[in-house]
Tab-separated table of C-alpha atoms and ligand atoms in Angstrom:
chain	number	residue	atom	x	y	z
Q	1	MET	CA	-0.271	-0.003	-0.086
Q	2	LEU	CA	1.211	3.433	-0.606
Q	3	TYR	CA	0.494	6.352	1.961
Q	4	GLN	CA	2.042	9.105	0.158
Q	5	ARG	CA	-0.688	11.409	0.091
Q	6	SER	CA	-1.674	10.741	3.701
Q	7	SER	CA	2.038	11.364	4.512
Q	8	SER	CA	2.080	14.674	2.626
Q	9	LEU	CA	-1.299	15.635	4.325
Q	10	PHE	CA	0.090	14.998	7.868
Q	11	LYS	CA	3.212	17.175	7.261
Q	12	ASP	CA	0.688	20.158	6.313
Q	13	ALA	CA	-1.389	19.356	9.275
Q	14	GLU	CA	1.527	19.187	11.679
Q	15	LYS	CA	2.354	22.778	10.853
Q	16	VAL	CA	-0.900	24.219	11.780
Q	17	ILE	CA	-2.454	21.509	14.257
Q	18	PRO	CA	-0.578	20.320	17.458
Q	19	GLY	CA	0.875	16.800	16.361
Q	20	GLY	CA	-1.132	17.051	13.181
Q	21	VAL	CA	-4.384	15.722	14.803
Q	22	ASN	CA	-7.248	16.993	16.807
Q	23	SER	CA	-7.334	14.002	19.200
Q	24	PRO	CA	-3.921	12.344	20.290
Q	25	VAL	CA	-4.536	8.575	19.550
Q	26	ARG	CA	-5.017	9.340	15.914
Q	27	ALA	CA	-1.347	10.324	15.622
Q	28	PHE	CA	-0.228	6.639	15.805
Q	29	GLY	CA	2.208	7.723	18.653
Q	30	ALA	CA	1.485	3.909	20.169
Q	31	VAL	CA	2.267	2.020	17.011
Q	32	GLY	CA	4.734	4.293	15.316
Q	33	GLY	CA	4.471	5.412	11.626
Q	34	THR	CA	2.395	8.348	10.323
Q	35	PRO	CA	-1.439	8.337	10.432
Q	36	ILE	CA	-3.847	7.449	7.484
Q	37	PHE	CA	-6.095	10.057	6.336
Q	38	ALA	CA	-9.685	9.113	5.519
Q	39	LYS	CA	-11.212	10.370	2.633
Q	40	SER	CA	-14.790	8.474	2.737
Q	41	ALA	CA	-16.440	5.653	4.277
Q	42	LYS	CA	-19.348	3.425	3.458
Q	43	GLY	CA	-20.633	0.512	5.163
Q	44	ALA	CA	-17.811	-1.771	6.640
Q	45	TYR	CA	-15.211	0.035	4.611
Q	46	VAL	CA	-13.006	3.338	4.919
Q	47	HIS	CA	-11.318	4.703	2.103
Q	48	ASP	CA	-8.172	7.076	2.460
Q	49	GLU	CA	-6.599	9.806	0.537
Q	50	ASP	CA	-4.414	7.286	-1.502
Q	51	GLY	CA	-7.189	5.339	-2.741
Q	52	ASN	CA	-6.607	2.172	-0.286
Q	53	ILE	CA	-9.592	0.479	1.381
Q	54	TYR	CA	-9.853	-0.873	4.681
Q	55	ILE	CA	-12.146	-3.023	6.565
Q	56	ASP	CA	-12.877	-0.728	9.392
Q	57	TYR	CA	-12.739	-1.995	13.209
Q	58	ILE	CA	-12.585	1.523	14.607
Q	59	ASN	CA	-15.898	2.767	13.369
Q	60	SER	CA	-15.232	6.143	14.352
Q	61	TRP	CA	-14.260	4.789	17.916
Q	62	GLY	CA	-17.959	3.261	18.226
Q	63	PRO	CA	-20.724	5.441	17.020
Q	64	MET	CA	-21.128	3.576	13.519
Q	65	ILE	CA	-22.619	0.558	14.860
Q	66	LEU	CA	-24.562	0.172	11.591
Q	67	GLY	CA	-21.885	0.799	9.550
Q	68	HIS	CA	-20.574	4.277	7.846
Q	69	ALA	CA	-22.910	6.612	6.103
Q	70	PHE	CA	-26.011	4.597	7.090
Q	71	GLU	CA	-28.703	6.209	4.858
Q	72	PRO	CA	-31.409	6.925	7.537
Q	73	VAL	CA	-28.992	8.765	9.282
Q	74	VAL	CA	-27.406	10.580	6.526
Q	75	ASP	CA	-30.943	11.486	5.294
Q	76	ALA	CA	-32.260	12.618	8.355
Q	77	VAL	CA	-29.122	14.992	8.805
Q	78	ILE	CA	-29.562	16.437	5.300
Q	79	LYS	CA	-33.268	16.907	5.841
Q	80	LYS	CA	-32.745	18.688	9.020
Q	81	ALA	CA	-29.864	20.971	7.960
Q	82	LYS	CA	-32.049	22.558	5.371
Q	83	GLN	CA	-34.165	23.924	8.060
Q	84	GLY	CA	-31.519	25.651	9.802
Q	85	THR	CA	-28.437	24.260	11.574
Q	86	SER	CA	-28.646	25.891	15.005
Q	87	PHE	CA	-31.213	27.925	16.996
Q	88	GLY	CA	-30.333	28.097	20.698
Q	89	MET	CA	-33.962	27.580	21.252
Q	90	PRO	CA	-35.674	24.372	22.150
Q	91	THR	CA	-36.697	22.031	19.452
Q	92	ALA	CA	-39.156	19.256	19.289
Q	93	ILE	CA	-36.926	16.710	18.116
Q	94	GLU	CA	-34.640	17.076	21.719
Q	95	THR	CA	-38.046	15.614	23.324
Q	96	GLU	CA	-38.492	13.117	20.782
Q	97	ILE	CA	-35.202	11.625	21.088
Q	98	ALA	CA	-35.204	11.771	24.997
Q	99	GLN	CA	-38.436	10.132	24.965
Q	100	LEU	CA	-37.125	7.391	22.826
Q	101	ALA	CA	-33.634	6.864	24.801
Q	102	ILE	CA	-35.607	6.724	28.111
Q	103	SER	CA	-37.886	4.058	26.843
Q	104	MET	CA	-34.806	1.934	25.846
Q	105	VAL	CA	-32.686	2.357	28.826
Q	106	PRO	CA	-33.638	0.946	32.337
Q	107	ASN	CA	-34.089	3.151	35.593
Q	108	ILE	CA	-33.740	6.765	33.785
Q	109	ASP	CA	-36.572	9.273	34.017
Q	110	LYS	CA	-34.812	12.232	32.476
Q	111	ILE	CA	-31.791	12.904	30.103
Q	112	ARG	CA	-29.920	15.870	29.396
Q	113	PHE	CA	-27.866	16.225	25.935
Q	114	VAL	CA	-24.423	17.648	25.629
Q	115	ASN	CA	-21.780	17.641	22.885
Q	116	SER	CA	-19.321	14.982	23.866
Q	117	GLY	CA	-18.574	12.048	26.233
Q	118	THR	CA	-16.091	14.107	28.100
Q	119	GLU	CA	-18.960	16.702	28.830
Q	120	ALA	CA	-21.504	13.937	29.747
Q	121	CYS	CA	-19.047	12.438	32.369
Q	122	MET	CA	-17.612	15.651	33.717
Q	123	SER	CA	-21.364	16.907	34.229
Q	124	ALA	CA	-22.482	13.622	35.675
Q	125	VAL	CA	-19.645	13.828	38.471
Q	126	ARG	CA	-20.518	17.585	39.001
Q	127	LEU	CA	-24.340	16.375	39.529
Q	128	ALA	CA	-23.335	13.522	41.706
Q	129	ARG	CA	-21.181	15.941	43.969
Q	130	GLY	CA	-23.966	18.514	44.107
Q	131	TYR	CA	-26.709	15.913	44.934
Q	132	THR	CA	-24.629	13.996	47.590
Q	133	LYS	CA	-22.980	17.312	48.932
Q	134	LYS	CA	-19.648	15.278	49.021
Q	135	ASP	CA	-16.629	15.986	47.139
Q	136	LYS	CA	-14.495	13.028	46.546
Q	137	ILE	CA	-14.710	10.331	43.395
Q	138	ILE	CA	-13.377	6.967	42.827
Q	139	LYS	CA	-12.472	5.880	39.349
Q	140	PHE	CA	-10.987	2.810	38.059
Q	141	ALA	CA	-7.279	2.584	36.598
Q	142	GLY	CA	-7.450	1.958	32.783
Q	143	CYS	CA	-10.915	3.320	32.549
Q	144	TYR	CA	-11.251	6.771	30.561
Q	145	HIS	CA	-13.996	9.077	31.088
Q	146	GLY	CA	-12.948	11.917	28.751
Q	147	HIS	CA	-10.237	14.572	29.454
Q	148	SER	CA	-11.676	16.703	32.215
Q	149	ASP	CA	-9.451	17.416	35.108
Q	150	ALA	CA	-11.066	15.143	37.640
Q	151	PHE	CA	-10.316	11.952	35.499
Q	152	LEU	CA	-6.637	12.665	34.381
Q	153	ILE	CA	-5.385	11.163	37.514
Q	154	ALA	CA	-2.696	8.566	37.874
Q	155	ALA	CA	-2.425	6.213	40.920
Q	156	GLY	CA	-1.100	7.755	44.386
Q	157	SER	CA	1.781	6.251	46.178
Q	158	GLY	CA	-0.421	3.988	48.095
Q	159	ALA	CA	-3.621	1.939	47.513
Q	160	ILE	CA	-5.898	4.122	49.888
Q	161	THR	CA	-3.960	7.649	49.041
Q	162	PHE	CA	-5.431	10.107	46.515
Q	163	GLY	CA	-4.346	10.327	43.096
Q	164	THR	CA	-1.795	12.570	41.434
Q	165	PRO	CA	-2.249	14.545	38.007
Q	166	ASN	CA	-1.258	12.531	34.987
Q	167	SER	CA	-0.998	15.676	32.949
Q	168	PRO	CA	0.355	19.070	33.554
Q	169	GLY	CA	-2.325	21.585	33.940
Q	170	VAL	CA	-4.314	19.343	36.287
Q	171	THR	CA	-3.807	20.744	39.761
Q	172	GLN	CA	-2.791	18.844	42.956
Q	173	GLY	CA	-6.089	20.080	44.497
Q	174	THR	CA	-8.312	18.422	41.876
Q	175	ALA	CA	-6.247	15.189	42.188
Q	176	LYS	CA	-6.723	14.963	45.913
Q	177	ASP	CA	-10.526	14.477	45.156
Q	178	THR	CA	-10.125	11.523	42.890
Q	179	PHE	CA	-9.068	8.112	44.194
Q	180	LEU	CA	-8.221	5.427	41.782
Q	181	ALA	CA	-9.231	1.887	42.253
Q	182	LYS	CA	-8.389	-1.504	40.551
Q	183	PHE	CA	-10.960	-2.877	37.988
Q	184	ASN	CA	-12.306	-6.128	38.954
Q	185	ASP	CA	-11.266	-5.822	42.569
Q	186	ILE	CA	-14.046	-5.327	44.865
Q	187	ASP	CA	-11.663	-5.673	48.141
Q	188	ASN	CA	-9.630	-2.780	46.562
Q	189	VAL	CA	-12.831	-0.516	46.069
Q	190	THR	CA	-14.148	-1.610	49.331
Q	191	GLN	CA	-10.967	-0.389	51.279
Q	192	LEU	CA	-10.935	2.970	49.533
Q	193	VAL	CA	-14.486	3.546	50.639
Q	194	GLU	CA	-13.877	2.301	54.133
Q	195	ALA	CA	-10.808	4.607	54.398
Q	196	ASN	CA	-12.752	7.516	53.236
Q	197	LYS	CA	-16.010	6.759	54.808
Q	198	GLY	CA	-18.680	9.703	54.374
Q	199	GLU	CA	-16.650	11.345	51.743
Q	200	ILE	CA	-17.245	9.625	48.534
Q	201	ALA	CA	-19.801	11.333	46.223
Q	202	CYS	CA	-19.573	8.778	43.440
Q	203	ILE	CA	-17.901	5.661	41.773
Q	204	ILE	CA	-17.538	6.131	37.962
Q	205	ILE	CA	-16.800	3.068	35.841
Q	206	GLU	CA	-16.988	1.689	32.465
Q	207	PRO	CA	-19.230	-1.191	32.944
Q	208	VAL	CA	-17.312	-2.936	30.251
Q	209	ALA	CA	-13.815	-1.361	29.912
Q	210	GLY	CA	-12.896	-0.420	26.433
Q	211	ASN	CA	-9.915	1.823	27.128
Q	212	MET	CA	-7.508	-1.073	27.986
Q	213	GLY	CA	-8.689	-3.224	25.190
Q	214	CYS	CA	-11.978	-4.968	26.082
Q	215	ILE	CA	-12.344	-5.746	29.516
Q	216	PRO	CA	-15.492	-7.392	30.894
Q	217	PRO	CA	-16.451	-7.016	34.640
Q	218	LYS	CA	-16.001	-10.549	36.169
Q	219	ASP	CA	-17.383	-12.321	39.112
Q	220	ASN	CA	-20.429	-10.135	39.641
Q	221	PHE	CA	-18.356	-7.156	40.030
Q	222	LEU	CA	-20.985	-4.584	39.048
Q	223	LYS	CA	-23.490	-6.213	41.498
Q	224	LYS	CA	-21.004	-5.919	44.196
Q	225	LEU	CA	-20.253	-2.262	43.471
Q	226	ARG	CA	-23.829	-1.588	43.624
Q	227	ALA	CA	-24.116	-3.082	46.791
Q	228	LEU	CA	-21.233	-1.162	48.021
Q	229	CYS	CA	-22.651	2.102	46.913
Q	230	ASP	CA	-25.974	1.499	48.381
Q	231	GLN	CA	-24.168	0.624	51.641
Q	232	HIS	CA	-22.396	4.080	51.656
Q	233	ASP	CA	-24.710	6.483	50.158
Q	234	ILE	CA	-22.495	6.649	47.077
Q	235	LEU	CA	-23.995	7.287	43.649
Q	236	LEU	CA	-22.835	4.861	40.854
Q	237	ILE	CA	-22.292	6.214	37.578
Q	238	PHE	CA	-22.120	4.107	34.567
Q	239	ASP	CA	-20.080	5.598	31.762
Q	240	GLU	CA	-21.847	4.021	29.002
Q	241	VAL	CA	-20.103	6.168	26.280
Q	242	MET	CA	-19.047	3.138	24.597
Q	243	THR	CA	-21.544	0.203	25.727
Q	244	GLY	CA	-24.760	2.389	25.768
Q	245	PHE	CA	-27.129	1.195	22.824
Q	246	ARG	CA	-24.396	-0.946	21.823
Q	247	LEU	CA	-24.327	-4.148	24.176
Q	248	ALA	CA	-27.982	-4.080	24.374
Q	249	PRO	CA	-30.870	-1.586	23.843
Q	250	GLY	CA	-30.504	-0.425	27.458
Q	251	GLY	CA	-26.830	-0.879	27.340
Q	252	ALA	CA	-24.844	-2.636	30.150
Q	253	GLN	CA	-27.379	-1.958	33.053
Q	254	GLU	CA	-29.691	-4.154	30.580
Q	255	LEU	CA	-27.179	-6.850	29.958
Q	256	TYR	CA	-25.855	-7.024	33.539
Q	257	ASN	CA	-29.150	-6.368	35.264
Q	258	VAL	CA	-27.611	-3.897	37.425
Q	259	ASN	CA	-28.899	-0.234	37.741
Q	260	ALA	CA	-26.697	2.600	37.976
Q	261	ASP	CA	-27.735	6.118	39.519
Q	262	ILE	CA	-26.543	8.225	36.769
Q	263	VAL	CA	-25.684	6.849	33.258
Q	264	CYS	CA	-23.471	8.612	30.640
Q	265	PHE	CA	-23.795	8.433	26.833
Q	266	GLY	CA	-22.028	9.279	23.686
Q	267	LYS	CA	-20.760	7.844	20.578
Q	268	VAL	CA	-23.977	5.550	19.398
Q	269	ILE	CA	-26.545	8.189	20.690
Q	270	GLY	CA	-25.071	10.896	18.156
Q	271	GLY	CA	-25.173	8.589	15.113
Q	272	GLY	CA	-21.671	10.120	14.428
Q	273	LEU	CA	-22.424	13.725	15.105
Q	274	PRO	CA	-20.825	15.180	18.408
Q	275	VAL	CA	-23.398	14.267	21.046
Q	276	GLY	CA	-22.990	13.075	24.439
Q	277	ALA	CA	-25.752	12.711	27.223
Q	278	PHE	CA	-26.275	11.946	30.857
Q	279	ALA	CA	-29.472	10.570	32.505
Q	280	ALA	CA	-30.852	9.454	35.881
Q	281	ARG	CA	-33.906	9.148	37.925
Q	282	ASN	CA	-36.103	12.468	38.228
Q	283	GLU	CA	-34.842	13.129	41.812
Q	284	ILE	CA	-31.247	13.314	40.777
Q	285	MET	CA	-31.712	14.967	37.454
Q	286	ASP	CA	-34.220	17.606	38.991
Q	287	PHE	CA	-31.001	18.798	40.577
Q	288	LEU	CA	-29.869	20.585	37.571
Q	289	ALA	CA	-30.331	24.057	36.550
Q	290	PRO	CA	-32.859	25.609	35.793
Q	291	LEU	CA	-34.882	23.386	38.116
Q	292	GLY	CA	-31.786	22.799	40.719
Q	293	PRO	CA	-28.643	24.207	41.764
Q	294	VAL	CA	-26.053	22.331	39.859
Q	295	TYR	CA	-25.248	24.403	36.725
Q	296	GLN	CA	-24.575	22.757	33.657
Q	297	ALA	CA	-25.142	24.372	30.121
Q	298	GLY	CA	-24.144	24.349	26.373
Q	299	THR	CA	-24.638	26.729	23.183
Q	300	LEU	CA	-24.885	24.060	21.013
Q	301	SER	CA	-26.344	21.091	22.980
Q	302	GLY	CA	-29.438	19.371	21.602
Q	303	ASN	CA	-27.962	20.906	18.161
Q	304	PRO	CA	-30.738	20.003	15.609
Q	305	LEU	CA	-28.429	18.009	13.096
Q	306	ALA	CA	-26.889	15.969	16.177
Q	307	MET	CA	-30.231	15.134	17.308
Q	308	ALA	CA	-31.552	14.141	13.845
Q	309	ALA	CA	-28.633	11.844	13.453
Q	310	GLY	CA	-29.135	10.522	16.915
Q	311	LEU	CA	-32.701	10.033	16.536
Q	312	ALA	CA	-32.404	8.309	13.316
Q	313	MET	CA	-29.793	5.780	14.812
Q	314	LEU	CA	-31.856	4.997	17.907
Q	315	GLN	CA	-35.148	4.522	15.995
Q	316	HIS	CA	-33.268	2.013	13.776
Q	317	LEU	CA	-31.829	-0.102	16.773
Q	318	ASN	CA	-35.081	0.106	18.678
Q	319	SER	CA	-37.047	-1.173	15.610
Q	320	ASP	CA	-34.584	-4.037	14.784
Q	321	ARG	CA	-33.481	-5.389	18.146
Q	322	THR	CA	-31.900	-8.584	16.474
Q	323	VAL	CA	-29.102	-5.995	15.618
Q	324	PHE	CA	-27.454	-6.756	19.047
Q	325	ASP	CA	-27.631	-10.450	18.631
Q	326	ARG	CA	-26.257	-10.351	15.156
Q	327	LEU	CA	-23.317	-8.390	16.188
Q	328	ALA	CA	-22.579	-10.661	18.930
Q	329	GLU	CA	-22.581	-13.436	16.795
Q	330	LYS	CA	-20.311	-11.959	14.217
Q	331	THR	CA	-17.991	-10.841	17.069
Q	332	GLU	CA	-17.823	-14.476	18.384
Q	333	TYR	CA	-17.208	-15.718	14.962
Q	334	LEU	CA	-14.297	-13.306	14.501
Q	335	HIS	CA	-12.937	-14.373	18.149
Q	336	HIS	CA	-12.850	-17.861	17.147
Q	337	GLY	CA	-11.248	-17.430	13.657
Q	338	MET	CA	-8.514	-15.240	14.989
Q	339	SER	CA	-7.682	-17.467	18.026
Q	340	LYS	CA	-7.292	-20.279	15.301
Q	341	ALA	CA	-5.122	-18.258	13.064
Q	342	LEU	CA	-2.792	-17.320	16.082
Q	343	GLU	CA	-2.587	-20.575	17.667
Q	344	VAL	CA	-1.527	-22.173	14.325
Q	345	ASN	CA	1.280	-19.914	14.422
Q	346	LYS	CA	1.945	-20.215	17.956
Q	347	VAL	CA	1.417	-16.418	19.048
Q	348	LYS	CA	0.709	-16.121	22.393
Q	349	HIS	CA	-2.636	-14.148	22.892
Q	350	THR	CA	-5.740	-13.488	25.232
Q	351	ILE	CA	-9.022	-12.113	23.252
Q	352	ASN	CA	-11.544	-10.449	25.466
Q	353	ARG	CA	-14.903	-9.993	23.928
Q	354	MET	CA	-18.296	-8.770	25.216
Q	355	GLY	CA	-21.203	-8.188	22.462
Q	356	SER	CA	-19.671	-6.204	19.742
Q	357	MET	CA	-16.424	-5.268	21.571
Q	358	ILE	CA	-13.397	-7.367	21.196
Q	359	SER	CA	-9.586	-6.848	21.645
Q	360	ILE	CA	-6.678	-9.010	21.395
Q	361	HIS	CA	-3.600	-8.816	24.236
Q	362	PHE	CA	-0.329	-10.568	23.154
Q	363	GLU	CA	0.177	-12.522	26.466
Q	364	GLU	CA	-1.521	-15.768	27.445
Q	365	HIS	CA	-2.449	-14.469	30.921
Q	366	GLU	CA	-6.006	-13.382	31.637
Q	367	VAL	CA	-6.367	-9.847	31.106
Q	368	HIS	CA	-9.018	-8.362	33.569
Q	369	ASP	CA	-7.395	-5.004	34.793
Q	370	PHE	CA	-5.265	-2.477	33.801
Q	371	GLU	CA	-2.165	-3.935	35.382
Q	372	SER	CA	-2.548	-7.348	33.358
Q	373	ALA	CA	-3.327	-5.441	30.174
Q	374	ALA	CA	-0.078	-3.377	30.618
Q	375	LYS	CA	1.874	-6.696	30.902
Q	376	ALA	CA	0.847	-7.706	27.410
Q	377	ASN	CA	3.531	-7.398	24.739
Q	378	ASN	CA	3.188	-4.062	23.120
Q	379	GLU	CA	6.044	-4.659	20.244
Q	380	THR	CA	3.857	-7.462	19.146
Q	381	PHE	CA	0.908	-5.167	19.092
Q	382	LYS	CA	2.857	-2.634	16.910
Q	383	LYS	CA	4.119	-5.423	14.486
Q	384	PHE	CA	0.389	-6.840	14.257
Q	385	PHE	CA	-1.174	-3.524	13.705
Q	386	HIS	CA	1.003	-2.443	10.811
Q	387	GLY	CA	0.778	-6.012	9.265
Q	388	MET	CA	-3.198	-5.957	9.444
Q	389	LEU	CA	-2.867	-2.360	7.919
Q	390	LYS	CA	-1.058	-3.844	4.869
Q	391	GLU	CA	-3.661	-6.317	4.470
Q	392	GLY	CA	-6.119	-3.887	4.304
Q	393	VAL	CA	-7.644	-4.060	7.935
Q	394	TYR	CA	-7.803	-0.875	10.098
Q	395	ILE	CA	-7.847	-1.766	13.786
Q	396	ALA	CA	-7.280	0.927	16.638
Q	397	PRO	CA	-3.795	2.115	16.541
Q	398	SER	CA	-3.334	1.307	20.249
Q	399	ALA	CA	-3.099	-1.843	22.429
Q	400	PHE	CA	-5.339	-0.338	24.881
Q	401	GLU	CA	-8.293	0.295	22.691
Q	402	THR	CA	-11.278	-2.144	22.052
Q	403	TRP	CA	-12.379	-2.916	18.484
Q	404	PHE	CA	-15.863	-2.116	17.412
Q	405	ILE	CA	-17.872	-4.373	15.311
Q	406	CYS	CA	-20.453	-2.945	13.002
Q	407	ASP	CA	-23.666	-4.624	11.448
Q	408	ALA	CA	-22.435	-3.852	7.958
Q	409	LEU	CA	-19.525	-6.284	8.211
Q	410	SER	CA	-20.323	-9.359	6.146
Q	411	TYR	CA	-19.015	-12.979	6.962
Q	412	ASP	CA	-16.826	-12.435	3.952
Q	413	ASP	CA	-15.471	-9.291	5.519
Q	414	LEU	CA	-14.727	-11.327	8.697
Q	415	ASP	CA	-13.487	-14.064	6.851
Q	416	ALA	CA	-10.948	-11.785	5.084
Q	417	THR	CA	-9.935	-10.339	8.368
Q	418	ILE	CA	-9.366	-13.952	9.969
Q	419	LYS	CA	-6.908	-14.478	6.730
Q	420	ALA	CA	-5.326	-11.440	7.351
Q	421	VAL	CA	-4.202	-12.376	10.906
Q	422	ALA	CA	-3.277	-15.653	9.539
Q	423	THR	CA	-0.936	-13.962	7.285
Q	424	VAL	CA	0.337	-11.306	9.905
Q	425	SER	CA	0.769	-13.838	12.537
Q	426	LYS	CA	3.455	-15.875	10.763
Q	427	ASP	CA	5.667	-13.075	11.119
Q	428	LEU	CA	4.798	-11.956	14.834
S	501	PLP	C1	-15.968	5.397	28.000
S	501	PLP	C2	-15.635	6.586	27.453
S	501	PLP	N1	-16.232	7.748	28.011
S	501	PLP	C3	-15.921	8.928	27.964
S	501	PLP	C4	-15.163	9.314	26.594
S	501	PLP	C5	-15.100	10.588	26.176
S	501	PLP	O1	-15.705	10.804	25.117
S	501	PLP	P1	-15.341	11.982	23.982
S	501	PLP	O2	-14.172	11.501	23.335
S	501	PLP	O3	-16.673	12.204	23.071
S	501	PLP	O4	-15.504	13.353	24.807
S	501	PLP	C6	-14.802	8.176	25.745
S	501	PLP	C7	-14.048	8.529	24.558
S	501	PLP	O5	-13.705	7.554	23.895
S	501	PLP	C8	-14.924	7.024	26.132
S	501	PLP	O6	-14.453	5.691	25.554
């Protein structure tokens, strides 16, 4: 494959955009090389600026659950755009998508739309703090909730000490209010809660983690978290930015039969336009301005184009609920095919999967938290990534990201992907 035009576009971009990208992971920093510039996409395929075509397993990092340029979504956006692109006034479509989302997701009465997953999680934490009148929060190592200050925290010196900033610009003052716990380790979370009794406003978690590869909860971890939160009057926040409207119509809450107190959404709910949302029962949501004291706002929140895309997407998912089983079946097929190809070539690996999320870690040990994910062989992943790219398969350019399966993928595409894995794994 030739990447001449992408390379030249990247050089131009680097001169005017920091690192040439508007979101760091796109820069290929974790795998080396220079990024490929997308020109267009349709269904399961992305076309780059050099004319190469790839089977796409990023799907815009999740939103394109039905494939790229899904016609009902595109048509809805075009139609809406002709009526004006933003008003800064309430519109009927905001209520329409709110009603539909609430009907699909368990345990929520009201929803507020924002413009990104970051905003959704940041606002959910503020709401939890305002509602509980407590300041401290617990998050899990390896879970990502966007780039707001409270989440850019690394582990402190001991298991029960507060975190330290992991980006310059995040203050020590902010870091001291965020504790870092170990995913899938209820004893560790309990210890943190016990050591800070009466101070924790909320625990925020990706119910199926997708930002350290795909790591599902094990041993009823989510149910145990729910019980711990109930015992200590802590709000449980599910960050369903990846899992919402993907793992089931009602997301991870439905899949695992565990209710969260606040749920955050992004990606699928916007059909590929910039949308996030957070939702909860009335008593919590009514704490938000203008009804309540917790302030949260947005000039473009509930933007008509974004709402049109999101509504068309949710309507489709709601009317064809077989899609979730279909996606899980395709993911399982891919899992078994890739496993076989890697085994034949004696490549050590662990594949994790849940619904339409899947990832490969290049080690044999079980990957169940950040520590075990970080022990996998990143050099093998880099080779694998570039090998797959050469074979026309585009996976996330980092071992710490889940792949997203979309409904536009055919079994021929999956077979082609498995064949590519077989070819690439000969040289790993
Ligand atoms: C679980 C999770 N939460 C929040 C975010 C932040 O969303 P955004 O990038 O839209 O701000 C992401 C982004 O990938 C995410 O994966």
